[in-house]
Amino acid sequence: MNGFVYDIPTKVYFGANQLEGNLGSELRKYGVRVLLVYGGGSIKKIGLYDKVVDEIKKAGMELYELSGIEPNPRIESVRKGAELCKEKEIDVVLAVGGGSTIDASKFIAAGACVDHDPWDFFVKGAPINDALPLMSILTLSATGSEMDNGGVISNMSTNEKLAMSAPAMLPKVSFLDPTNTYTVSRYQTACGSADILSHIFEEYFDMNQDMYMLDTVMEGLMKTVIKYTPIALENPEDYEARANLMWASSWAINGFIKGSSSVGWSCHMMEHELSAFYDITHGLGLAILTPRWMEYCLDETTVSKYVQFGVNVFGIDASLPPMEIAKKAIDELSHFLFDTLGLSRTLTEIKIDDEHFEEMGRKACFGDKIYGFKTLAPQDVVEIYKMCR
């Protein structure tokens, strides 16, 4: 295995009622003007907005707001937020919501520090060398944006959904209170869990030699999601279930499980095209794609990883022939995603046909290939899309 550097300095307040007495003091470390960024208003319905505003006021800070961040955050919102930061001389950005809100806030914070269009980060390779300090309050267990330095932004005018990362965008502080996820809908809970699993799969399914320890951690995270998501679906206010999903979400993508892995994230590249063209929920797209991607990549050269997955995560009999174990593992995962979680099984069910498959295949590979678990050319991607119909 290759060496690596691990550095995640985000400070995390985990648990109920951590905002009181802590949010204001943490914000004040960075100045007096705060931009509160949030989505469609659900934080007001659950009373979180009032708690946040109260803490900010008690800290004697100037409050500015940007609401309406979309589920697949748009570059237009990033532009608006960056300009607001410049106009109001914002000192610190506070994102309250799920991954979309936090992702948008990362690029708002970065966009506030440059003179060019924030979309240049994505299409012109403009570097992100600096960003305003960012803090987050998480309300949805899914993307892990609260503890990583990357994000994804959509430009619907060009059907592009692109990712970018930079150390400067890593949240300084994140508040993770599982009770803030009690009101998350059954559908969004299911999609979030599919997203968490996909983050783990993208690192786990790698034929290069890496640390045994990291594989066992990833298997533990998978088993955590598989165990606690049904409990959260049945009883949305089960604290233990919500807490386990929330912490698994953070550790699935904060860089720890990556180790020295260098594989491309195949399913995410393919799903970004689905979202870019059809604006679907990210976790749903990943759920539909993942079992078909696994089927497509399964052969004699990769089967050993499926065996490890099937035996260690789903408890499949290790004495069975390897290819049988592999296929059973894919079946078990499909059952979890589509039957237990109740997510749509096919693209047809969500009214997506093959009209854009060829273009999506090219864009997913950036015109070349995805160097993931198994190298995929544009036509391979198209075939996987077709398997999802």
CSV table of C-alpha atoms in Angstrom, one decimal:
chain,number,residue,atom,x,y,z
A,1,MET,CA,0.0,0.0,0.0
A,2,ASN,CA,1.0,3.6,-0.5
A,3,GLY,CA,1.5,6.2,2.2
A,4,PHE,CA,-1.0,9.0,2.8
A,5,VAL,CA,-1.7,12.1,4.8
A,6,TYR,CA,-4.7,12.4,7.0
A,7,ASP,CA,-5.7,15.8,8.4
A,8,ILE,CA,-9.3,16.6,9.4
A,9,PRO,CA,-9.2,19.5,11.9
A,10,THR,CA,-13.0,20.0,12.0
A,11,LYS,CA,-14.2,20.4,15.6
A,12,VAL,CA,-17.4,18.4,16.2
A,13,TYR,CA,-20.0,19.0,18.8
A,14,PHE,CA,-22.0,15.7,18.8
A,15,GLY,CA,-25.2,15.1,20.7
A,16,ALA,CA,-28.4,16.9,21.8
A,17,ASN,CA,-28.4,20.5,23.0
A,18,GLN,CA,-24.8,21.3,22.0
A,19,LEU,CA,-25.7,24.6,20.4
A,20,GLU,CA,-26.5,26.4,23.7
A,21,GLY,CA,-23.5,28.3,24.9
A,22,ASN,CA,-21.2,26.9,22.2
A,23,LEU,CA,-22.5,28.2,18.8
A,24,GLY,CA,-22.1,31.8,19.7
A,25,SER,CA,-18.6,31.5,21.2
A,26,GLU,CA,-17.4,29.5,18.2
A,27,LEU,CA,-18.7,32.0,15.7
A,28,ARG,CA,-17.3,35.0,17.6
A,29,LYS,CA,-13.8,33.5,17.1
A,30,TYR,CA,-14.0,34.6,13.5
A,31,GLY,CA,-15.7,38.0,13.7
A,32,VAL,CA,-19.0,39.7,14.2
A,33,ARG,CA,-20.9,39.4,10.9
A,34,VAL,CA,-22.4,36.0,10.1
A,35,LEU,CA,-24.3,34.8,7.0
A,36,LEU,CA,-26.9,32.2,7.9
A,37,VAL,CA,-27.5,29.9,4.9
A,38,TYR,CA,-30.4,27.4,4.8
A,39,GLY,CA,-32.8,25.7,2.5
A,40,GLY,CA,-36.6,25.8,2.1
A,41,GLY,CA,-37.6,26.6,5.6
A,42,SER,CA,-37.8,23.2,7.4
A,43,ILE,CA,-35.4,24.5,10.0
A,44,LYS,CA,-38.1,27.0,11.0
A,45,LYS,CA,-40.7,24.3,11.3
A,46,ILE,CA,-38.7,22.2,13.7
A,47,GLY,CA,-37.7,25.3,15.8
A,48,LEU,CA,-34.0,25.1,14.9
A,49,TYR,CA,-34.0,28.4,13.2
A,50,ASP,CA,-35.1,30.2,16.4
A,51,LYS,CA,-32.5,28.5,18.5
A,52,VAL,CA,-29.7,29.4,16.0
A,53,VAL,CA,-30.8,33.1,15.8
A,54,ASP,CA,-31.1,33.3,19.6
A,55,GLU,CA,-27.5,32.1,20.0
A,56,ILE,CA,-26.2,34.5,17.4
A,57,LYS,CA,-28.0,37.4,19.0
A,58,LYS,CA,-26.8,36.4,22.5
A,59,ALA,CA,-23.3,36.5,21.1
A,60,GLY,CA,-23.8,40.1,19.9
A,61,MET,CA,-23.3,39.3,16.2
A,62,GLU,CA,-24.8,40.9,13.1
A,63,LEU,CA,-27.0,38.4,11.3
A,64,TYR,CA,-27.6,38.2,7.6
A,65,GLU,CA,-29.5,35.4,5.8
A,66,LEU,CA,-29.6,33.5,2.5
A,67,SER,CA,-32.4,31.0,2.2
A,68,GLY,CA,-33.8,28.8,-0.6
A,69,ILE,CA,-30.8,26.6,-1.2
A,70,GLU,CA,-31.9,23.9,-3.6
A,71,PRO,CA,-31.7,20.1,-3.0
A,72,ASN,CA,-29.1,19.9,-5.9
A,73,PRO,CA,-27.6,23.3,-5.1
A,74,ARG,CA,-27.4,25.7,-8.0
A,75,ILE,CA,-24.5,27.9,-9.1
A,76,GLU,CA,-27.0,30.8,-9.0
A,77,SER,CA,-27.4,30.4,-5.2
A,78,VAL,CA,-23.6,30.3,-4.8
A,79,ARG,CA,-23.2,33.5,-6.8
A,80,LYS,CA,-25.9,35.2,-4.8
A,81,GLY,CA,-24.3,34.2,-1.5
A,82,ALA,CA,-20.8,35.2,-2.5
A,83,GLU,CA,-22.0,38.6,-3.6
A,84,LEU,CA,-23.9,39.0,-0.3
A,85,CYS,CA,-20.7,38.1,1.6
A,86,LYS,CA,-18.8,40.8,-0.2
A,87,GLU,CA,-21.5,43.4,0.1
A,88,LYS,CA,-22.0,42.9,3.9
A,89,GLU,CA,-18.4,42.2,4.6
A,90,ILE,CA,-19.3,38.8,6.2
A,91,ASP,CA,-16.8,37.3,8.6
A,92,VAL,CA,-18.1,33.7,8.9
A,93,VAL,CA,-20.6,31.6,7.1
A,94,LEU,CA,-23.0,29.3,9.0
A,95,ALA,CA,-24.7,26.5,7.0
A,96,VAL,CA,-27.8,25.0,8.7
A,97,GLY,CA,-29.2,22.0,6.8
A,98,GLY,CA,-28.2,19.0,4.9
A,99,GLY,CA,-25.4,18.4,2.4
A,100,SER,CA,-26.8,20.6,-0.3
A,101,THR,CA,-26.8,23.6,2.0
A,102,ILE,CA,-23.4,22.9,3.3
A,103,ASP,CA,-22.0,22.3,-0.2
A,104,ALA,CA,-23.4,25.6,-1.4
A,105,SER,CA,-22.0,27.4,1.7
A,106,LYS,CA,-18.5,26.0,1.0
A,107,PHE,CA,-18.5,27.6,-2.5
A,108,ILE,CA,-20.1,30.8,-1.2
A,109,ALA,CA,-17.3,31.0,1.3
A,110,ALA,CA,-14.7,30.5,-1.4
A,111,GLY,CA,-16.5,32.7,-3.9
A,112,ALA,CA,-16.5,35.6,-1.4
A,113,CYS,CA,-12.7,35.6,-1.6
A,114,VAL,CA,-12.2,35.9,-5.4
A,115,ASP,CA,-13.2,38.4,-8.1
A,116,HIS,CA,-14.2,35.9,-10.7
A,117,ASP,CA,-17.4,33.9,-11.2
A,118,PRO,CA,-17.5,30.9,-8.7
A,119,TRP,CA,-18.4,28.6,-11.7
A,120,ASP,CA,-14.8,29.2,-12.8
A,121,PHE,CA,-13.7,26.9,-10.0
A,122,PHE,CA,-15.4,24.1,-11.8
A,123,VAL,CA,-14.9,24.8,-15.5
A,124,LYS,CA,-11.7,26.8,-15.7
A,125,GLY,CA,-9.7,25.2,-12.9
A,126,ALA,CA,-9.6,28.4,-10.9
A,127,PRO,CA,-7.9,27.5,-7.6
A,128,ILE,CA,-9.5,27.7,-4.2
A,129,ASN,CA,-6.7,29.1,-2.1
A,130,ASP,CA,-8.9,30.8,0.5
A,131,ALA,CA,-12.4,30.9,1.9
A,132,LEU,CA,-14.3,32.6,4.7
A,133,PRO,CA,-14.5,30.5,7.8
A,134,LEU,CA,-17.4,28.0,7.6
A,135,MET,CA,-19.4,26.3,10.3
A,136,SER,CA,-22.3,23.9,9.9
A,137,ILE,CA,-25.3,22.6,11.8
A,138,LEU,CA,-26.4,19.3,10.2
A,139,THR,CA,-30.0,18.3,9.7
A,140,LEU,CA,-29.7,15.3,7.4
A,141,SER,CA,-27.4,12.2,7.6
A,142,ALA,CA,-26.2,11.6,4.0
A,143,THR,CA,-23.4,13.5,2.3
A,144,GLY,CA,-20.9,13.9,5.1
A,145,SER,CA,-20.3,17.5,4.0
A,146,GLU,CA,-20.1,18.5,7.6
A,147,MET,CA,-16.6,16.9,7.9
A,148,ASP,CA,-15.0,17.1,4.5
A,149,ASN,CA,-13.7,19.8,2.2
A,150,GLY,CA,-15.5,18.9,-1.0
A,151,GLY,CA,-18.9,19.8,-2.6
A,152,VAL,CA,-21.0,19.4,-5.7
A,153,ILE,CA,-22.8,22.2,-7.5
A,154,SER,CA,-25.2,22.1,-10.4
A,155,ASN,CA,-25.6,24.3,-13.4
A,156,MET,CA,-28.9,23.3,-14.9
A,157,SER,CA,-28.5,25.6,-17.9
A,158,THR,CA,-25.6,23.4,-19.1
A,159,ASN,CA,-26.8,20.1,-17.5
A,160,GLU,CA,-23.6,19.9,-15.5
A,161,LYS,CA,-23.2,18.7,-11.9
A,162,LEU,CA,-19.6,19.1,-10.9
A,163,ALA,CA,-17.5,18.4,-7.8
A,164,MET,CA,-14.6,20.3,-6.4
A,165,SER,CA,-12.6,20.1,-3.1
A,166,ALA,CA,-10.1,22.3,-1.3
A,167,PRO,CA,-8.7,22.3,2.2
A,168,ALA,CA,-9.8,26.0,2.6
A,169,MET,CA,-13.5,24.9,2.5
A,170,LEU,CA,-13.3,22.4,5.4
A,171,PRO,CA,-15.8,23.4,8.1
A,172,LYS,CA,-14.1,24.8,11.2
A,173,VAL,CA,-16.8,23.6,13.5
A,174,SER,CA,-19.8,21.3,12.9
A,175,PHE,CA,-22.7,20.7,15.3
A,176,LEU,CA,-24.2,17.2,14.9
A,177,ASP,CA,-27.4,16.8,17.0
A,178,PRO,CA,-29.3,13.6,16.0
A,179,THR,CA,-32.6,15.1,17.3
A,180,ASN,CA,-32.4,17.6,14.4
A,181,THR,CA,-33.0,14.6,12.1
A,182,TYR,CA,-36.1,13.3,13.8
A,183,THR,CA,-38.4,15.0,11.3
A,184,VAL,CA,-36.6,13.9,8.2
A,185,SER,CA,-39.0,12.0,6.0
A,186,ARG,CA,-39.0,8.3,5.4
A,187,TYR,CA,-38.0,8.9,1.8
A,188,GLN,CA,-35.1,11.3,2.6
A,189,THR,CA,-33.9,9.0,5.4
A,190,ALA,CA,-33.7,6.1,2.9
A,191,CYS,CA,-32.0,8.2,0.3
A,192,GLY,CA,-29.5,9.5,2.8
A,193,SER,CA,-28.6,6.0,3.9
A,194,ALA,CA,-28.1,4.9,0.3
A,195,ASP,CA,-25.8,7.8,-0.1
A,196,ILE,CA,-23.8,6.8,3.0
A,197,LEU,CA,-23.4,3.3,1.7
A,198,SER,CA,-22.3,4.5,-1.7
A,199,HIS,CA,-19.5,6.6,-0.1
A,200,ILE,CA,-18.2,3.5,1.6
A,201,PHE,CA,-18.6,1.3,-1.5
A,202,GLU,CA,-16.6,3.7,-3.6
A,203,GLU,CA,-13.6,3.2,-1.3
A,204,TYR,CA,-14.2,-0.4,-0.3
A,205,PHE,CA,-14.4,-1.9,-3.8
A,206,ASP,CA,-10.8,-1.6,-4.8
A,207,MET,CA,-8.6,-4.4,-5.9
A,208,ASN,CA,-5.4,-2.6,-4.9
A,209,GLN,CA,-3.9,-3.8,-1.6
A,210,ASP,CA,-4.8,-1.5,1.3
A,211,MET,CA,-5.0,-1.9,5.1
A,212,TYR,CA,-7.1,-4.7,6.5
A,213,MET,CA,-8.0,-2.4,9.4
A,214,LEU,CA,-9.7,0.1,7.0
A,215,ASP,CA,-11.7,-2.7,5.4
A,216,THR,CA,-13.0,-3.9,8.7
A,217,VAL,CA,-13.9,-0.3,9.6
A,218,MET,CA,-15.8,0.1,6.3
A,219,GLU,CA,-17.6,-3.2,6.9
A,220,GLY,CA,-18.6,-2.0,10.3
A,221,LEU,CA,-20.0,1.3,8.9
A,222,MET,CA,-22.0,-0.7,6.3
A,223,LYS,CA,-23.4,-3.0,9.0
A,224,THR,CA,-24.3,0.1,11.0
A,225,VAL,CA,-26.3,1.6,8.2
A,226,ILE,CA,-28.0,-1.7,7.4
A,227,LYS,CA,-28.9,-2.2,11.0
A,228,TYR,CA,-30.1,1.3,12.0
A,229,THR,CA,-31.9,2.6,8.9
A,230,PRO,CA,-34.9,0.3,9.3
A,231,ILE,CA,-35.1,1.3,12.9
A,232,ALA,CA,-35.1,5.0,12.0
A,233,LEU,CA,-37.7,4.3,9.3
A,234,GLU,CA,-40.0,2.5,11.8
A,235,ASN,CA,-39.4,5.0,14.7
A,236,PRO,CA,-38.0,8.3,13.4
A,237,GLU,CA,-37.3,9.6,17.0
A,238,ASP,CA,-35.1,6.7,18.0
A,239,TYR,CA,-32.1,8.6,19.2
A,240,GLU,CA,-29.7,5.6,19.0
A,241,ALA,CA,-30.6,4.9,15.4
A,242,ARG,CA,-30.4,8.6,14.3
A,243,ALA,CA,-27.1,9.0,16.2
A,244,ASN,CA,-25.5,6.0,14.5
A,245,LEU,CA,-26.6,7.1,11.1
A,246,MET,CA,-25.3,10.6,11.6
A,247,TRP,CA,-21.9,9.6,12.8
A,248,ALA,CA,-21.6,6.9,10.1
A,249,SER,CA,-22.4,9.6,7.5
A,250,SER,CA,-19.5,11.7,8.7
A,251,TRP,CA,-16.9,8.9,8.8
A,252,ALA,CA,-17.9,7.5,5.5
A,253,ILE,CA,-16.4,10.5,3.6
A,254,ASN,CA,-14.1,12.5,5.9
A,255,GLY,CA,-11.1,10.8,4.4
A,256,PHE,CA,-10.3,8.3,7.1
A,257,ILE,CA,-11.5,5.2,5.3
A,258,LYS,CA,-9.8,6.3,2.0
A,259,GLY,CA,-6.3,5.4,3.2
A,260,SER,CA,-4.1,5.1,0.2
A,261,SER,CA,-7.0,4.2,-2.2
A,262,SER,CA,-6.9,6.2,-5.4
A,263,VAL,CA,-9.9,4.7,-7.3
A,264,GLY,CA,-12.3,7.0,-9.1
A,265,TRP,CA,-15.8,7.2,-7.7
A,266,SER,CA,-17.7,5.5,-10.5
A,267,CYS,CA,-21.2,5.5,-9.2
A,268,HIS,CA,-21.0,9.1,-8.2
A,269,MET,CA,-19.7,10.2,-11.6
A,270,MET,CA,-22.6,8.3,-13.2
A,271,GLU,CA,-25.2,9.7,-10.8
A,272,HIS,CA,-24.1,13.3,-11.2
A,273,GLU,CA,-25.2,13.0,-14.8
A,274,LEU,CA,-28.6,11.7,-13.8
A,275,SER,CA,-29.0,14.6,-11.4
A,276,ALA,CA,-27.7,17.1,-13.9
A,277,PHE,CA,-30.2,16.1,-16.6
A,278,TYR,CA,-33.2,15.1,-14.4
A,279,ASP,CA,-32.6,16.8,-11.0
A,280,ILE,CA,-33.3,13.7,-9.0
A,281,THR,CA,-32.4,13.0,-5.4
A,282,HIS,CA,-28.7,12.0,-5.3
A,283,GLY,CA,-29.2,9.0,-2.9
A,284,LEU,CA,-32.0,7.6,-5.1
A,285,GLY,CA,-29.9,7.7,-8.2
A,286,LEU,CA,-27.0,6.0,-6.3
A,287,ALA,CA,-29.4,3.3,-5.1
A,288,ILE,CA,-30.6,2.5,-8.6
A,289,LEU,CA,-27.1,2.5,-10.1
A,290,THR,CA,-25.1,0.7,-7.4
A,291,PRO,CA,-26.3,-2.9,-7.7
A,292,ARG,CA,-26.1,-2.7,-11.6
A,293,TRP,CA,-22.6,-1.3,-11.4
A,294,MET,CA,-21.6,-4.2,-9.1
A,295,GLU,CA,-23.1,-6.7,-11.6
A,296,TYR,CA,-21.3,-5.1,-14.5
A,297,CYS,CA,-17.9,-5.1,-12.7
A,298,LEU,CA,-18.2,-8.7,-11.4
A,299,ASP,CA,-15.8,-11.2,-13.0
A,300,GLU,CA,-13.1,-13.6,-12.1
A,301,THR,CA,-10.6,-10.8,-11.4
A,302,THR,CA,-12.9,-8.9,-9.0
A,303,VAL,CA,-14.9,-11.7,-7.4
A,304,SER,CA,-12.7,-11.9,-4.3
A,305,LYS,CA,-13.9,-8.5,-3.1
A,306,TYR,CA,-17.5,-9.4,-3.5
A,307,VAL,CA,-16.9,-12.5,-1.4
A,308,GLN,CA,-15.3,-10.5,1.3
A,309,PHE,CA,-18.3,-8.1,1.2
A,310,GLY,CA,-20.9,-10.8,1.2
A,311,VAL,CA,-19.4,-12.9,4.0
A,312,ASN,CA,-18.4,-10.1,6.3
A,313,VAL,CA,-21.4,-7.7,5.8
A,314,PHE,CA,-24.3,-10.0,5.0
A,315,GLY,CA,-23.1,-13.2,6.7
A,316,ILE,CA,-23.3,-15.3,3.5
A,317,ASP,CA,-21.9,-18.8,3.9
A,318,ALA,CA,-18.2,-18.7,3.1
A,319,SER,CA,-18.1,-22.3,1.9
A,320,LEU,CA,-20.2,-21.5,-1.1
A,321,PRO,CA,-18.5,-21.0,-4.5
A,322,PRO,CA,-17.1,-17.5,-4.8
A,323,MET,CA,-19.3,-16.4,-7.8
A,324,GLU,CA,-22.4,-17.6,-5.9
A,325,ILE,CA,-21.4,-15.6,-2.9
A,326,ALA,CA,-20.9,-12.6,-5.0
A,327,LYS,CA,-24.3,-12.8,-6.7
A,328,LYS,CA,-26.0,-13.4,-3.4
A,329,ALA,CA,-24.3,-10.3,-2.0
A,330,ILE,CA,-25.6,-8.2,-4.8
A,331,ASP,CA,-29.1,-9.6,-4.2
A,332,GLU,CA,-28.9,-8.9,-0.5
A,333,LEU,CA,-27.9,-5.3,-1.2
A,334,SER,CA,-30.7,-4.9,-3.8
A,335,HIS,CA,-33.2,-6.3,-1.3
A,336,PHE,CA,-32.0,-3.7,1.3
A,337,LEU,CA,-32.2,-0.8,-1.0
A,338,PHE,CA,-35.4,-1.6,-2.9
A,339,ASP,CA,-37.4,-3.7,-0.4
A,340,THR,CA,-36.3,-2.6,3.0
A,341,LEU,CA,-35.8,1.1,2.2
A,342,GLY,CA,-38.6,1.1,-0.4
A,343,LEU,CA,-36.6,3.1,-3.0
A,344,SER,CA,-37.5,3.0,-6.7
A,345,ARG,CA,-35.8,0.0,-8.4
A,346,THR,CA,-35.5,1.3,-11.9
A,347,LEU,CA,-35.0,4.5,-13.9
A,348,THR,CA,-38.2,3.8,-15.7
A,349,GLU,CA,-40.1,4.1,-12.4
A,350,ILE,CA,-38.9,7.7,-12.0
A,351,LYS,CA,-39.6,8.5,-15.7
A,352,ILE,CA,-36.1,8.5,-17.1
A,353,ASP,CA,-35.6,7.0,-20.5
A,354,ASP,CA,-32.5,6.5,-22.7
A,355,GLU,CA,-32.7,9.8,-24.5
A,356,HIS,CA,-29.5,11.2,-23.0
A,357,PHE,CA,-27.6,8.1,-22.1
A,358,GLU,CA,-24.9,8.5,-24.8
A,359,GLU,CA,-24.2,12.1,-23.8
A,360,MET,CA,-24.4,11.3,-20.1
A,361,GLY,CA,-21.9,8.4,-20.6
A,362,ARG,CA,-19.4,10.8,-22.3
A,363,LYS,CA,-19.8,13.4,-19.6
A,364,ALA,CA,-19.5,11.0,-16.7
A,365,CYS,CA,-16.1,9.9,-18.1
A,366,PHE,CA,-15.1,13.5,-19.0
A,367,GLY,CA,-14.7,12.2,-22.5
A,368,ASP,CA,-12.1,9.5,-21.5
A,369,LYS,CA,-12.6,6.9,-18.8
A,370,ILE,CA,-13.5,6.5,-15.1
A,371,TYR,CA,-10.6,4.8,-13.5
A,372,GLY,CA,-12.5,3.2,-10.6
A,373,PHE,CA,-13.0,-0.3,-9.2
A,374,LYS,CA,-13.1,-1.4,-12.8
A,375,THR,CA,-12.1,1.0,-15.6
A,376,LEU,CA,-15.2,2.3,-17.4
A,377,ALA,CA,-15.3,3.9,-20.9
A,378,PRO,CA,-18.3,5.9,-22.0
A,379,GLN,CA,-20.0,2.9,-23.6
A,380,ASP,CA,-19.6,0.9,-20.4
A,381,VAL,CA,-21.4,3.7,-18.5
A,382,VAL,CA,-24.2,3.6,-21.1
A,383,GLU,CA,-24.6,-0.1,-20.6
A,384,ILE,CA,-24.9,0.3,-16.9
A,385,TYR,CA,-27.6,3.0,-17.4
A,386,LYS,CA,-29.4,0.5,-19.7
A,387,MET,CA,-29.3,-2.1,-17.0
A,388,CYS,CA,-31.1,0.3,-14.7
A,389,ARG,CA,-34.1,0.7,-17.0
